[in-house]
Coordinates of C-alpha atoms and ligand atoms in Angstrom, one line a residue:
X323 CA 0.0 0.0 0.0
X324 CA 1.3 3.4 -0.9
X325 CA 1.6 5.6 2.2
X326 CA 1.9 9.1 0.6
X327 CA -0.7 11.0 -1.2
X328 CA 0.1 14.4 -2.9
X329 CA -2.9 16.4 -4.0
X330 CA -2.3 19.1 -6.5
X331 CA -5.2 21.5 -6.2
X332 CA -5.1 20.3 -2.6
X333 CA -7.1 23.2 -1.1
X334 CA -9.9 23.2 -3.7
X335 CA -13.5 22.1 -3.6
X336 CA -12.8 18.5 -4.6
X337 CA -10.1 18.0 -1.9
X338 CA -12.2 19.6 0.8
X339 CA -15.6 18.1 -0.1
X340 CA -14.5 14.6 -1.1
X341 CA -10.9 13.7 -0.7
X342 CA -10.2 14.6 2.9
X343 CA -13.5 13.1 4.0
X344 CA -12.7 10.0 1.9
X345 CA -9.4 9.7 3.8
X346 CA -11.2 10.2 7.1
X347 CA -13.5 7.3 6.2
X348 CA -10.5 5.1 5.5
X349 CA -9.0 6.0 8.8
X350 CA -12.3 5.4 10.6
X351 CA -12.6 1.9 9.2
X352 CA -9.0 1.0 10.0
X353 CA -7.8 1.0 6.4
X354 CA -5.2 3.9 6.7
X355 CA -2.0 3.0 8.5
X356 CA -0.5 5.3 11.2
X357 CA 2.4 6.5 9.1
X358 CA 0.1 7.8 6.2
X359 CA 0.9 11.3 4.9
X360 CA -1.2 13.6 2.7
X361 CA 0.3 16.7 1.1
X362 CA -2.1 19.3 -0.1
X363 CA -0.4 21.5 -2.6
X364 CA -1.5 24.6 -4.4
X365 CA 0.2 27.8 -5.7
X366 CA -1.6 30.2 -3.4
X367 CA 0.9 30.2 -0.6
X368 CA -1.2 29.7 2.5
X369 CA 0.4 29.5 5.9
X370 CA 0.4 26.1 7.7
X371 CA -2.0 27.5 10.3
X372 CA -4.4 28.8 7.7
X373 CA -4.3 25.4 5.9
X374 CA -5.1 23.5 9.1
X375 CA -8.0 25.8 9.9
X376 CA -9.4 25.2 6.4
X377 CA -8.9 21.4 6.6
X378 CA -10.7 21.3 10.0
X379 CA -13.6 23.2 8.5
X380 CA -13.8 20.8 5.6
X381 CA -13.9 17.8 7.8
X382 CA -16.5 19.3 10.1
X383 CA -18.7 20.3 7.2
X384 CA -18.3 17.2 4.9
X385 CA -17.5 14.4 7.3
X386 CA -19.5 15.5 10.4
X387 CA -19.9 12.0 11.8
X388 CA -16.3 11.0 12.1
X389 CA -14.8 10.5 15.6
X390 CA -12.6 13.0 17.2
X391 CA -9.6 10.6 16.9
X392 CA -10.1 10.3 13.2
X393 CA -10.4 14.1 12.8
X394 CA -7.2 14.6 14.7
X395 CA -5.4 11.8 12.8
X396 CA -6.3 13.4 9.4
X397 CA -5.2 16.8 10.5
X398 CA -1.9 15.4 11.8
X399 CA -1.4 13.4 8.6
X400 CA -2.1 16.4 6.3
X401 CA 0.4 19.2 5.5
X402 CA 0.4 22.1 3.1
X403 CA 3.0 22.8 0.4
X404 CA 3.1 25.7 -1.9
X405 CA 3.8 24.5 -5.4
X406 CA 2.8 25.5 -8.9
X407 CA 2.2 22.5 -11.1
X408 CA 3.7 24.3 -14.0
X409 CA 7.1 24.5 -12.2
X410 CA 9.0 21.2 -12.2
X411 CA 11.4 22.2 -9.4
X412 CA 8.5 23.0 -7.1
X413 CA 6.7 19.8 -8.1
X414 CA 9.9 17.8 -7.4
X415 CA 10.1 19.4 -3.9
X416 CA 6.5 18.5 -3.3
X417 CA 6.7 14.8 -4.3
X418 CA 10.2 14.3 -2.6
X419 CA 10.2 11.6 0.1
X420 CA 10.8 8.0 0.6
X421 CA 9.4 5.5 -1.9
X422 CA 6.5 5.8 -4.4
X423 CA 3.8 8.4 -4.1
X424 CA 0.2 8.6 -5.3
X425 CA -0.3 11.9 -7.1
X426 CA -3.9 13.3 -7.4
X427 CA -4.5 15.9 -10.0
X428 CA -7.4 17.8 -8.5
X429 CA -6.9 20.5 -11.1
X430 CA -8.7 21.9 -14.1
X431 CA -8.3 19.4 -17.0
X432 CA -6.7 22.1 -19.1
X433 CA -3.6 21.8 -16.8
X434 CA -3.3 18.0 -17.2
X435 CA -0.7 18.0 -20.1
X436 CA 1.5 20.5 -18.3
X437 CA 1.1 18.6 -15.0
X438 CA 2.1 15.3 -16.6
X439 CA 5.2 17.0 -18.2
X440 CA 6.2 18.6 -14.9
X441 CA 5.9 15.2 -13.0
X442 CA 8.1 13.7 -15.7
X443 CA 10.7 16.4 -15.3
X444 CA 10.5 16.0 -11.6
X445 CA 11.4 12.3 -11.8
X446 CA 8.3 10.8 -10.3
X447 CA 9.6 7.8 -8.2
X448 CA 9.2 4.3 -9.7
X449 CA 6.1 2.6 -8.5
X450 CA 4.1 5.9 -8.2
X451 CA 0.5 6.2 -9.3
X452 CA -1.4 9.1 -10.9
X453 CA -5.0 10.0 -10.4
X454 CA -6.9 12.2 -12.9
X455 CA -10.5 13.5 -12.6
X456 CA -12.8 13.8 -15.5
X457 CA -13.2 15.1 -18.1
X458 CA -10.3 13.2 -19.6
X459 CA -9.6 15.4 -22.6
X460 CA -12.3 17.3 -24.5
X461 CA -12.6 15.0 -27.5
X462 CA -11.1 11.9 -29.0
X463 CA -8.0 13.6 -30.3
X464 CA -7.1 15.3 -27.0
X465 CA -7.8 12.1 -25.0
X466 CA -5.4 10.3 -27.3
X467 CA -2.8 13.0 -26.8
X468 CA -3.2 12.7 -23.0
X469 CA -2.8 9.0 -23.2
X470 CA 0.4 9.3 -25.1
X471 CA 1.8 11.7 -22.5
X472 CA 0.8 9.4 -19.6
X473 CA 2.4 6.4 -21.2
X474 CA 5.7 8.3 -21.0
X475 CA 5.3 8.9 -17.3
X476 CA 3.9 5.7 -15.7
X477 CA 2.6 2.3 -16.8
X478 CA -1.1 2.1 -17.7
X479 CA -1.9 0.1 -14.5
X480 CA -0.7 3.0 -12.4
X481 CA -3.1 5.5 -14.1
X482 CA -6.4 6.0 -12.3
X483 CA -8.8 7.9 -14.5
X484 CA -11.4 8.0 -11.8
X485 CA -15.2 8.1 -12.2
X486 CA -16.8 8.3 -8.8
X487 CA -20.0 6.8 -10.0
X488 CA -18.3 3.4 -10.4
X489 CA -17.5 3.4 -6.6
X490 CA -21.2 4.1 -5.6
X491 CA -22.8 1.1 -3.8
X492 CA -25.8 0.9 -6.1
X493 CA -23.6 1.1 -9.2
X494 CA -21.7 -1.8 -7.7
X495 CA -25.1 -3.4 -7.0
X496 CA -25.8 -3.4 -10.8
X497 CA -23.1 -5.9 -11.0
X498 CA -24.2 -7.8 -7.9
X499 CA -27.8 -8.1 -9.1
X500 CA -26.8 -9.1 -12.6
X501 CA -24.0 -11.5 -11.8
X502 CA -25.1 -13.1 -8.6
X503 CA -28.7 -14.0 -9.6
X504 CA -29.6 -16.6 -12.1
X505 CA -33.1 -15.3 -12.4
X506 CA -32.1 -12.1 -14.2
X507 CA -29.6 -13.3 -16.6
X508 CA -32.0 -15.3 -18.8
X509 CA -34.1 -12.1 -19.2
X510 CA -31.2 -9.8 -19.7
X511 CA -31.4 -9.2 -23.5
X512 CA -33.4 -7.5 -26.2
X513 CA -35.9 -10.3 -26.4
X514 CA -37.2 -9.3 -23.0
X515 CA -36.0 -5.7 -22.4
X516 CA -37.5 -3.0 -24.6
X517 CA -35.7 0.0 -23.1
X518 CA -33.1 0.9 -20.6
X519 CA -33.3 4.4 -19.1
X520 CA -30.2 5.8 -17.5
X521 CA -31.4 9.0 -15.8
X522 CA -29.6 11.6 -13.7
X523 CA -32.1 14.4 -13.3
X524 CA -31.0 17.0 -10.7
X525 CA -32.7 19.8 -8.9
X526 CA -29.2 21.2 -8.4
X527 CA -28.4 24.2 -10.6
X528 CA -25.0 25.6 -11.6
X529 CA -24.0 26.1 -8.0
X530 CA -21.1 28.6 -8.7
X531 CA -19.4 26.1 -11.1
X532 CA -19.5 28.3 -14.2
X533 CA -15.7 28.2 -14.5
X534 CA -15.8 24.5 -15.2
X535 CA -19.3 23.7 -16.3
X536 CA -19.8 26.4 -18.9
X537 CA -17.0 25.0 -21.0
X538 CA -18.2 21.4 -20.9
X539 CA -22.0 21.3 -20.6
X540 CA -24.2 18.3 -19.7
X541 CA -23.0 16.0 -22.4
X542 CA -19.4 16.1 -21.5
X543 CA -20.0 16.6 -17.7
X544 CA -22.2 13.5 -17.3
X545 CA -23.0 11.5 -20.4
X546 CA -19.4 11.0 -21.8
X547 CA -18.3 9.5 -18.5
X548 CA -20.8 8.6 -15.7
X549 CA -23.8 7.7 -17.8
X550 CA -21.8 5.7 -20.4
X551 CA -20.1 3.9 -17.6
X552 CA -23.5 2.9 -16.2
X553 CA -24.5 1.8 -19.7
X554 CA -21.4 -0.4 -19.8
X555 CA -22.3 -2.1 -16.5
X556 CA -25.9 -2.8 -17.6
X557 CA -25.0 -4.1 -21.1
X558 CA -21.7 -5.9 -20.7
X559 CA -21.3 -9.6 -21.0
X560 CA -20.6 -11.3 -17.7
X561 CA -16.8 -10.9 -17.1
X562 CA -14.7 -13.9 -16.0
X563 CA -13.7 -12.1 -12.8
X564 CA -14.0 -8.5 -11.5
X565 CA -10.2 -8.0 -12.0
X566 CA -9.2 -4.9 -13.8
X567 CA -8.5 -6.6 -17.1
X568 CA -11.7 -8.7 -17.3
X569 CA -14.0 -6.0 -16.2
X570 CA -12.6 -3.3 -18.4
X571 CA -12.3 -5.6 -21.5
X572 CA -16.0 -6.3 -21.2
X573 CA -16.9 -2.5 -20.8
X574 CA -14.8 -1.7 -23.9
X575 CA -16.7 -4.3 -25.9
X576 CA -19.9 -2.4 -25.1
X577 CA -18.5 1.0 -26.0
X578 CA -17.2 -0.5 -29.3
X579 CA -20.6 -1.9 -30.1
X580 CA -22.6 1.3 -29.7
X581 CA -23.8 2.4 -33.1
X582 CA -22.1 5.6 -34.2
X583 CA -24.6 8.4 -34.6
X584 CA -24.5 10.3 -37.9
X585 CA -25.7 13.8 -38.7
X586 CA -28.9 12.1 -40.0
X587 CA -29.6 10.3 -36.7
X588 CA -28.6 13.1 -34.4
X589 CA -31.6 15.4 -34.7
X590 CA -34.0 12.7 -33.7
X591 CA -31.8 10.7 -31.4
X592 CA -30.4 13.6 -29.3
X593 CA -32.0 16.6 -27.5
X594 CA -30.3 19.5 -25.7
X595 CA -31.5 22.4 -23.8
X596 CA -30.6 24.9 -21.1
X597 CA -32.7 26.2 -18.2
X598 CA -34.3 29.6 -18.1
X599 CA -35.6 31.4 -15.0
X600 CA -38.0 29.4 -12.8
X601 CA -38.9 28.1 -9.4
X602 CA -37.7 24.8 -7.8
X603 CA -39.7 24.1 -4.7
X604 CA -39.6 27.5 -3.0
X605 CA -36.3 28.5 -4.6
X606 CA -36.3 31.1 -7.3
X607 CA -33.6 30.3 -9.9
X608 CA -32.2 32.7 -12.4
X609 CA -31.8 31.7 -16.1
X610 CA -28.6 29.8 -16.7
X611 CA -27.4 32.6 -19.0
X612 CA -27.7 35.0 -16.1
X613 CA -25.6 32.9 -13.7
X614 CA -22.3 34.6 -12.8
X615 CA -19.5 33.5 -15.0
X616 CA -21.7 32.1 -17.8
X617 CA -21.0 33.2 -21.4
X618 CA -24.3 32.9 -23.3
X619 CA -22.5 32.8 -26.6
X620 CA -21.1 29.4 -25.7
X621 CA -24.6 28.0 -25.9
X622 CA -23.8 25.5 -23.2
X623 CA -26.5 22.9 -22.6
X624 CA -27.6 22.0 -19.1
X625 CA -29.8 19.1 -20.3
X626 CA -28.8 16.4 -22.6
X627 CA -30.6 13.3 -23.9
X628 CA -29.1 10.6 -26.2
X629 CA -30.8 7.5 -27.6
X630 CA -28.2 4.8 -28.3
X631 CA -28.4 1.5 -30.0
X632 CA -26.0 -1.4 -29.3
X633 CA -25.2 -3.5 -32.3
X634 CA -24.5 -6.9 -30.8
X635 CA -26.3 -10.2 -30.4
X636 CA -27.7 -9.5 -26.9
X637 CA -28.9 -5.9 -27.4
X638 CA -29.9 -5.4 -31.0
X639 CA -33.5 -3.9 -30.7
X640 CA -33.3 -2.4 -27.2
X641 CA -33.3 1.4 -26.9
X642 CA -30.8 2.9 -24.4
X643 CA -31.8 6.3 -23.2
X644 CA -29.2 8.4 -21.4
X645 CA -30.5 11.6 -19.9
X646 CA -29.3 14.2 -17.5
X647 CA -30.3 17.8 -16.6
X648 CA -29.8 20.4 -14.0
X649 CA -32.5 22.7 -12.4
X650 CA -35.2 20.1 -12.9
X651 CA -38.4 19.7 -10.9
X652 CA -37.3 16.7 -9.0
X653 CA -34.3 14.5 -8.4
X654 CA -34.5 11.3 -10.3
X655 CA -31.4 9.2 -10.4
X656 CA -31.8 5.7 -11.5
X657 CA -31.3 3.0 -14.1
X658 CA -34.7 1.7 -15.1
X659 CA -35.0 -1.6 -17.0
X660 CA -38.3 -1.6 -18.9
X661 CA -39.4 -5.2 -19.8
X662 CA -41.5 -5.9 -22.9
X663 CA -45.2 -6.6 -22.4
X664 CA -46.3 -10.2 -22.0
X665 CA -46.9 -11.9 -25.3
X666 CA -50.5 -12.8 -24.5
X667 CA -52.8 -11.5 -21.8
X668 CA -55.4 -14.2 -20.9
X669 CA -57.5 -12.0 -18.6
X670 CA -59.7 -10.4 -21.2
X671 CA -59.7 -6.7 -21.7
X672 CA -58.3 -4.8 -18.7
X673 CA -57.0 -1.6 -20.3
X674 CA -53.3 -1.2 -20.5
X675 CA -51.3 -3.1 -17.9
X676 CA -47.9 -1.5 -17.5
X677 CA -45.0 -3.9 -18.3
X678 CA -42.6 -4.8 -15.5
X679 CA -39.8 -2.4 -14.6
X680 CA -36.7 -3.1 -12.5
X681 CA -35.2 0.1 -11.0
X682 CA -31.7 0.5 -9.6
X683 CA -32.1 3.7 -7.5
X684 CA -28.8 5.5 -7.5
X685 CA -29.7 8.2 -5.0
X686 CA -31.5 7.2 -2.8
X687 CA -29.9 3.8 -3.1
X688 CA -32.6 1.1 -3.5
X689 CA -33.8 -1.7 -5.8
X690 CA -37.4 -1.7 -7.0
X691 CA -39.4 -4.2 -9.0
X692 CA -42.8 -3.3 -10.5
X693 CA -45.0 -6.3 -11.1
X694 CA -48.7 -7.0 -11.8
X695 CA -50.9 -9.1 -9.5
X696 CA -54.5 -10.0 -9.2
X697 CA -56.5 -7.2 -7.5
X698 CA -59.2 -7.5 -4.8
X699 CA -62.2 -7.2 -7.1
X700 CA -62.9 -10.2 -9.3
X701 CA -60.9 -10.4 -12.5
X702 CA -58.9 -7.2 -11.9
X703 CA -55.2 -6.7 -12.2
X704 CA -53.2 -4.2 -10.1
X705 CA -49.6 -3.0 -10.0
X706 CA -47.5 -3.8 -7.0
X707 CA -44.1 -2.5 -6.3
X708 CA -41.4 -4.3 -4.2
X709 CA -38.6 -2.1 -2.9
X710 CA -35.5 -3.3 -1.2
X711 CA -33.1 -0.9 0.5
X712 CA -29.5 -1.4 -0.3
X713 CA -27.1 -1.8 2.7
X714 CA -25.4 1.5 3.3
X715 CA -21.7 1.4 2.4
X716 CA -19.0 1.6 5.0
X717 CA -17.0 3.9 2.6
X718 CA -18.2 6.8 0.6
X719 CA -17.5 6.7 -3.1
X720 CA -14.3 8.7 -2.8
X721 CA -13.1 6.6 0.1
X722 CA -13.4 3.5 -2.0
X723 CA -11.6 5.2 -4.9
X724 CA -8.8 6.4 -2.8
X725 CA -8.4 2.9 -1.2
X726 CA -8.1 1.4 -4.7
X727 CA -5.5 4.0 -5.6
X728 CA -3.4 3.3 -2.5
X729 CA -3.7 -0.4 -2.9
X730 CA -3.0 -0.3 -6.6
X731 CA -6.2 -1.8 -7.9
X732 CA -7.4 0.1 -11.1
X733 CA -10.5 -2.1 -11.8
X734 CA -12.9 0.8 -11.0
X735 CA -11.0 3.4 -13.0
X736 CA -11.2 4.0 -16.7
X737 CA -8.5 2.4 -18.9
X738 CA -6.9 4.5 -21.6
X739 CA -8.5 2.7 -24.5
X740 CA -11.8 2.8 -22.7
X741 CA -11.7 6.6 -22.4
X742 CA -11.0 6.8 -26.1
X743 CA -13.9 4.5 -26.9
X744 CA -16.2 6.7 -24.9
X745 CA -15.1 9.7 -26.7
X746 CA -15.7 7.9 -30.0
X747 CA -19.4 7.7 -29.0
X748 CA -19.8 11.3 -27.9
X749 CA -17.5 13.2 -30.4
X750 CA -19.9 13.0 -33.4
X751 CA -22.6 14.4 -31.1
X752 CA -20.4 17.3 -29.9
X753 CA -19.5 18.0 -33.5
X754 CA -23.1 18.0 -34.7
X755 CA -24.3 20.2 -31.8
X756 CA -21.6 22.7 -32.5
X757 CA -23.0 23.0 -36.0
X758 CA -26.5 23.3 -34.6
X759 CA -27.7 20.1 -36.2
X760 CA -29.8 19.6 -33.0
X761 CA -31.6 22.8 -31.8
X762 CA -30.8 24.2 -28.4
X763 CA -34.1 24.4 -26.5
X764 CA -35.0 26.2 -23.3
X765 CA -36.8 24.8 -20.3
X766 CA -38.0 26.7 -17.2
X767 CA -36.0 25.8 -14.0
X768 CA -38.3 23.6 -11.9
X769 CA -39.9 21.8 -15.0
X770 CA -39.5 18.3 -16.3
X771 CA -37.2 19.5 -19.0
X772 CA -37.7 20.8 -22.5
X773 CA -41.1 20.0 -24.2
X774 CA -41.3 16.3 -25.1
X775 CA -39.4 15.0 -22.1
X776 CA -40.8 11.6 -21.2
X777 CA -42.5 11.6 -17.8
X778 CA -41.4 9.2 -15.1
X779 CA -43.0 5.8 -15.8
Ligands
LIG1308 C1 -20.2 15.4 -11.1 C2 -20.7 16.4 -12.1 O1 -19.2 14.6 -11.7 O2 -21.3 14.5 -10.7 C3 -21.8 17.2 -11.5 O3 -19.6 17.3 -12.4 C4 -22.9 16.3 -10.9 O4 -22.3 18.1 -12.4 C5 -22.3 15.2 -10.0 O5 -23.8 17.1 -10.2 C6 -23.3 14.2 -9.5 O6 -22.7 13.3 -8.7 P1 -22.8 13.5 -7.1 O7 -22.2 12.2 -6.5 O8 -22.0 14.7 -6.7 O9 -24.3 13.7 -6.8

C-alpha cells in the first residue's frame, strides 16, 4: 500500500468536499496506517495554520460523523505545500520523500498536459501512481494525446482515470444483481427488455461552477463519463472475474458496439436544452445565462438526452436512453430496465397493464421491481411495487476510490482505450451540436425539462 498522497489543487473544492472526508472514512474503518501522509499543494501560498483551519472546517462540514480521533489523525497526517504544477522544481520538492507516491491531479483538466510533463521532469519515483479527474480530454484527439503523455510517465496500470459513479454502492449493485442472480440473466437481453433508461435528473443548478461547467455542458460533464459507464455495466457480457482486465475488457466491448450516430440520426436521437428562470420548490432560480461567469455565446447545454443502439447479439433492438439535466423539478437518479409486455394477456380486456420495470435507484440507493398481480375485485389486475433498501456502504465513493489507488487496484477506474472508446461515441454528437444540427431548446427551471421529455414511468 502506498503511504503518501500528494494532491495538486489540494485546497480546492474536490479536496475539501470529497478527498479529505474519503481519507477520514478510510481511517475510521482502520484502512489507513498510522504513518500515512497527505500533502495538499497549491500555488496560493497559505500558511500552515491557515491550511489547518481550512482542513478542519472541511472535515466538520463534509464528514461530520467521524470520531474526534479520526479528525485529529487526518489533521496530523495532512500538511500544506506551496507549489505551482507548471514549475517542475516545485513539483519535485512536493513529491520528494521515501518511496513511491500517489499523485492526485485535482486540477482543471486544461492543466493535465503540463502537470504530466512537470511530473516527468520532476522524476516521479518508480512505482508511483497518478489519479486524474474527468473530463479526460475534451474530444477523442485530446484524449489520445493525453494517453500518449501518460504512457511516457507511468505504466497504464498506475493510471487512475477516476469516475466516482463506479464506486457508488448501487452502481456496484448493478453488478451484484446481474451477476449473482440466475433469475435475471435469462431475461437480460433485447428479447425481454424494450428500453433501458439511465437517468440523472438533478434539482441542483450551476452552484457557482461556471468556471468549469460552462466550458463542458451536460453531455461532457455527465454523459461521456458517468452515464456511459452505467450503460457499460448494464450491457456488458458477464466478465470472467472482476479484475481490472476482465471488467474493463467487457466494458470496452460495449462501447465499441454502440452504433455511431450520424448527422442524419442526431436530430431525432439527441436533445439538448438549457434552463431559463423558474422556481424549484420554494427556490427562485435565475436563467442559466444570467448565472455569474456564464458566457451565453457558448450556448452550453444544461440538459442532454441521447438514444443509443447497441449493435450486438444481446442488445440489437433495445433502446438505451441516457438523460441528465440540471435545475429540474425533482431529483430522479436511476437505471430503469423496462421489460417488454407479456406476449398474451389471458385476462380479457383490462385496459393497459404496465409492463414490468426493474429500477436501480442511485440516490437514494434502493432496488425496486414493479410487477402486476390480481386485485381484490374479481378479475382485476393491479400493479405492486417491491422495494429493497441497499445496505449503506461503510465507505463513501471517494473513500473507495482512494483505497483502490493506495492499494494499486485500477479495476474501477477507466483504462486509456476505454476513455477513447467513450469519446468515439460522444465526439460525433459534440461536432453536430456545435454545428446546430440539433436545436438548443429552453426549459424553465423547476420543470420536467424541454417539451417532449418523457415523464417518469
Ligand atoms: C459530477 C458532475 O461529476 O457529478 C456534477 O460534475 C454532478 O455536475 C455530479 O452534479 C453528480 O454526482 P454527485 O455524486 O455529486 O451527486
